[in-house]
Amino acid sequence: MVLGCGCAHVPGDPPPATSSAQPAALAELVTGDAALRARLRAAIAARGPGYVPRTRHVAPDGSPIFVNRLILESSPYLLQHAHNPVAWFPWGEEAFELARKLGRPVFLSVGYSTCHWCHVMEEESFEDEEIARYLNDHYVPIKVDREERPDVDATYMVALQLVTGSGGWPMSLWLTPDRRPFHAGTYFPPRDGVRPGRRGLLGVLTELAGRFEQDPERITEASAAIATDLARELAAEAAASPIPGLDALAAASAWATSHADPTYGGSASAPKFPANLPLRALLRHAWRTGDREAAALVMRTLDHMARGGIHDHVGGGFHRYAVDARWLVPHFEKMLYDNAELAIGYLEAASFDPRPELVAVARDTLDYVARELRVPGGGFASATDADSLAPGGARKEGYYFTWTPAELDAALGPRAALARAWFAVSDGGNLAGRSVLHAPRPAVEVAAELGLGLGDFERERTAAVLALREARARRPPPLRDDKVQVDWNALAISAFARGALALGDASYATLATDAADFLERDLRVAGALRHSLADGTPGAPAFADDYALLSAAELDLFELTADPRWLDAAIGNLDVLERDFRAPAGGYYRTSTAHEHLFGRELVDRDGVVPSATSVAALCALRVAGLTAENRWRARGEAALAALGGRLRDAPHSLGAGLLALDFFRGEPREIAIVLPDGQSSRDPAARALLDELARHFVPSRVLVVGPEARVRELTPRLPWLEAKRALAGKATAYVCERGRCELPASDAAAFGRALDKRPAPPALVLPTPTP
């Protein structure tokens, strides 16, 4: 065995063929640290006899030739690199102290476990012994899992954007020993000439190490300039601004429709991410104004995504993005946050336009998360990889998810003809000779072509999908990153809680509750929330996004269960957010006072693929205000919105979640209570009829309590609008109120629906009907 943390041969191990290539300076560090050597050996032994190292550098018996300090980590991404010949360090003072001691620069590589181009760079460069030798001789190399340390990632992503004008992963940075960047990039091929137009990593490493040694003043000047700009960017805090009106939603809608693909929905140019357009905000704008164009854009986007290859038609759920305009060929990694947010989006769309196809996609997505991402204890894994093993042992992007006609024949027998027609599978394929399954034609057209009635076609199609799922399960699956992250899990909890409420599925309620219990139990250390848990090891202290999104999830659970513990938990997390993360001018920093501060504390004032803490906290505070009628919560929500006021005015499309909070704030939320007779649950047919009616109505600005009379009476001192709300005549009874004025109570679903319909009526809104 060779130790990559110094690449030193361990006496007693078989001598490696490459041992003569190892750098003396770092080798001496390992040779003199018997305790570290013992820990590295023990870490490998603890993996058990079936451990398969992820590296091409293995001895004849299959054991790894190299090992570095990353074997001591719990992050799946860092463990992927534990047997590179690179002497990787995890992020921490030890690495920077060594850089100072040796007078070397730091090479910082940031990525995540399911990142395809991260894997490419690993295979091409970090498994290359010549490149590893150069890194080990001239740098102190550090690996960071961006999902485990979003603060480090976000800080250096700003630096990357300052240097190059763009960002992405893998992120590659050159730092001084005091953490200041002096060069940055993303993916580098291994050597010049490998990919035309791109510098090779070895050449860049050599050039910059030479500059660092021979022209330190130039490096100092460059790093100081970048650090100054970086600190300025991170410290930029807009003063609180007047909160705009609903015209901000109109402006976001106008921007979205002008930047949208008129045929397939989504953004006008590829790659196409589900979060490119603020679809949920567009629905609110369309509901309030009757804007047919905005509503049609949302439905066009969701329908084409559901039909495209970005949707996993066999296993359910969605891939991260599509590389083409038609949503056909995806980048095959599947992220928890995408699927949670899309499930919510399809549920909301189904309440706006109650088509069974939208409900089916929402259910299909929730079922995928429950089946394939749930981990022991009740939480959810972060993601699955884009790459998987193909026959012959090579990793290929998308192989697990794609098919050939012969593979369909083997899996389906007589049903293969139906699958070929429905999923448009051809001999030539649409991706390197294989086919990404998609459904470009209407079901009625394919059924007629096959001589089947629509009902028979749908039954046969369902049977074919289940058979394909069984066949696919026999393939080597993509790697699953089992790391549990609070923010992404909170989004999943919200999705399952909302799914349980809208669809009446008790299993979704159990999944939501179990996951929230898991986070509150297993991700707290001495009462303080941690951001992640990997291999039983808690990660960094929780960030603002964690507290905000967990609060939102717990409010969703309160609406589902009427259990006051969830309301208490949400308020407790919001109070921590206010105490430890609030910026003086309003809004919230990503980090608390307890976190490491690199170049300043970043104010999170825009939404990305995951909503920002400031946007989510604003909506949470307003929801608590609606429940409790306490002015302090409304004031807190207003302050957060005021911190976003300038951006909501100038670039509202960049704040998809912020627009949801603005809509709630400006929309006079309604108070809805469904009071059940004691002893009756929400699964009772009478109660379910009321909840089904609610699910058929788009009511974006609301607070909700669903529970038995005794629970409603218990909550009334805290939620005064529940006063005198009872189950009349022993029947489940619905109440719809606004600022204390209530419609007549209703035990009949139709009467409840009429009460929900009473609002300022927009112009008649007629959506085009898609062909099934």
PDB file of C-alpha atoms in Angstrom, residues 316-317 343-344 347 358-371 374 378 380 489 491-516 553 556-557 560-561 566 682-683 688:
ATOM      1  CA  GLY A 316     -40.065   8.141 -11.758  1.00  0.00           C
ATOM      2  CA  GLY A 317     -38.672  11.513 -10.835  1.00  0.00           C
ATOM      3  CA  ALA A 343     -43.467  17.423  -6.862  1.00  0.00           C
ATOM      4  CA  ILE A 344     -44.719  20.592  -5.164  1.00  0.00           C
ATOM      5  CA  LEU A 347     -49.277  19.498  -7.119  1.00  0.00           C
ATOM      6  CA  LEU A 358     -50.363  16.543 -13.455  1.00  0.00           C
ATOM      7  CA  VAL A 359     -51.429  14.585 -10.380  1.00  0.00           C
ATOM      8  CA  ALA A 360     -49.873  11.433 -11.839  1.00  0.00           C
ATOM      9  CA  VAL A 361     -46.504  13.129 -12.329  1.00  0.00           C
ATOM     10  CA  ALA A 362     -46.557  14.503  -8.781  1.00  0.00           C
ATOM     11  CA  ARG A 363     -47.337  11.058  -7.380  1.00  0.00           C
ATOM     12  CA  ASP A 364     -44.769   9.381  -9.625  1.00  0.00           C
ATOM     13  CA  THR A 365     -42.112  11.798  -8.375  1.00  0.00           C
ATOM     14  CA  LEU A 366     -42.966  11.355  -4.693  1.00  0.00           C
ATOM     15  CA  ASP A 367     -42.997   7.581  -5.125  1.00  0.00           C
ATOM     16  CA  TYR A 368     -39.543   7.708  -6.714  1.00  0.00           C
ATOM     17  CA  VAL A 369     -38.126   9.676  -3.765  1.00  0.00           C
ATOM     18  CA  ALA A 370     -39.740   7.299  -1.265  1.00  0.00           C
ATOM     19  CA  ARG A 371     -38.578   4.159  -3.077  1.00  0.00           C
ATOM     20  CA  ARG A 374     -35.014   7.008   1.576  1.00  0.00           C
ATOM     21  CA  GLY A 378     -36.208   8.114   7.809  1.00  0.00           C
ATOM     22  CA  PHE A 380     -33.431  11.036   2.302  1.00  0.00           C
ATOM     23  CA  ASN A 489     -34.553  16.933   3.248  1.00  0.00           C
ATOM     24  CA  LEU A 491     -37.885  20.335   0.813  1.00  0.00           C
ATOM     25  CA  ALA A 492     -38.757  16.633   0.611  1.00  0.00           C
ATOM     26  CA  ILE A 493     -40.705  16.842   3.881  1.00  0.00           C
ATOM     27  CA  SER A 494     -42.707  19.746   2.478  1.00  0.00           C
ATOM     28  CA  ALA A 495     -43.395  17.778  -0.705  1.00  0.00           C
ATOM     29  CA  PHE A 496     -44.623  14.701   1.155  1.00  0.00           C
ATOM     30  CA  ALA A 497     -46.700  16.744   3.615  1.00  0.00           C
ATOM     31  CA  ARG A 498     -48.371  18.607   0.768  1.00  0.00           C
ATOM     32  CA  GLY A 499     -48.802  15.378  -1.178  1.00  0.00           C
ATOM     33  CA  ALA A 500     -50.453  13.713   1.806  1.00  0.00           C
ATOM     34  CA  LEU A 501     -52.845  16.640   2.208  1.00  0.00           C
ATOM     35  CA  ALA A 502     -53.751  16.903  -1.479  1.00  0.00           C
ATOM     36  CA  LEU A 503     -53.800  13.219  -2.411  1.00  0.00           C
ATOM     37  CA  GLY A 504     -54.957  11.630   0.837  1.00  0.00           C
ATOM     38  CA  ASP A 505     -52.042   9.207   0.899  1.00  0.00           C
ATOM     39  CA  ALA A 506     -51.282   8.232   4.503  1.00  0.00           C
ATOM     40  CA  SER A 507     -47.896   6.798   3.525  1.00  0.00           C
ATOM     41  CA  TYR A 508     -46.776  10.263   2.428  1.00  0.00           C
ATOM     42  CA  ALA A 509     -47.770  11.650   5.830  1.00  0.00           C
ATOM     43  CA  THR A 510     -45.693   8.961   7.531  1.00  0.00           C
ATOM     44  CA  LEU A 511     -42.698   9.676   5.299  1.00  0.00           C
ATOM     45  CA  ALA A 512     -42.889  13.405   6.050  1.00  0.00           C
ATOM     46  CA  THR A 513     -43.225  12.917   9.798  1.00  0.00           C
ATOM     47  CA  ASP A 514     -40.496  10.284  10.007  1.00  0.00           C
ATOM     48  CA  ALA A 515     -38.050  12.460   8.083  1.00  0.00           C
ATOM     49  CA  ALA A 516     -38.726  15.504  10.266  1.00  0.00           C
ATOM     50  CA  ALA A 553     -41.367  21.988   6.305  1.00  0.00           C
ATOM     51  CA  ASP A 556     -46.378  22.210   6.304  1.00  0.00           C
ATOM     52  CA  LEU A 557     -46.471  19.366   8.814  1.00  0.00           C
ATOM     53  CA  LEU A 560     -51.193  18.425   7.737  1.00  0.00           C
ATOM     54  CA  THR A 561     -51.465  17.221  11.355  1.00  0.00           C
ATOM     55  CA  TRP A 566     -44.479  21.189  14.619  1.00  0.00           C
ATOM     56  CA  SER A 682     -58.781  13.183   7.905  1.00  0.00           C
ATOM     57  CA  ARG A 683     -59.083   9.834   6.101  1.00  0.00           C
ATOM     58  CA  ARG A 688     -61.599  13.550   2.686  1.00  0.00           C
TER      59      ARG A 688
END
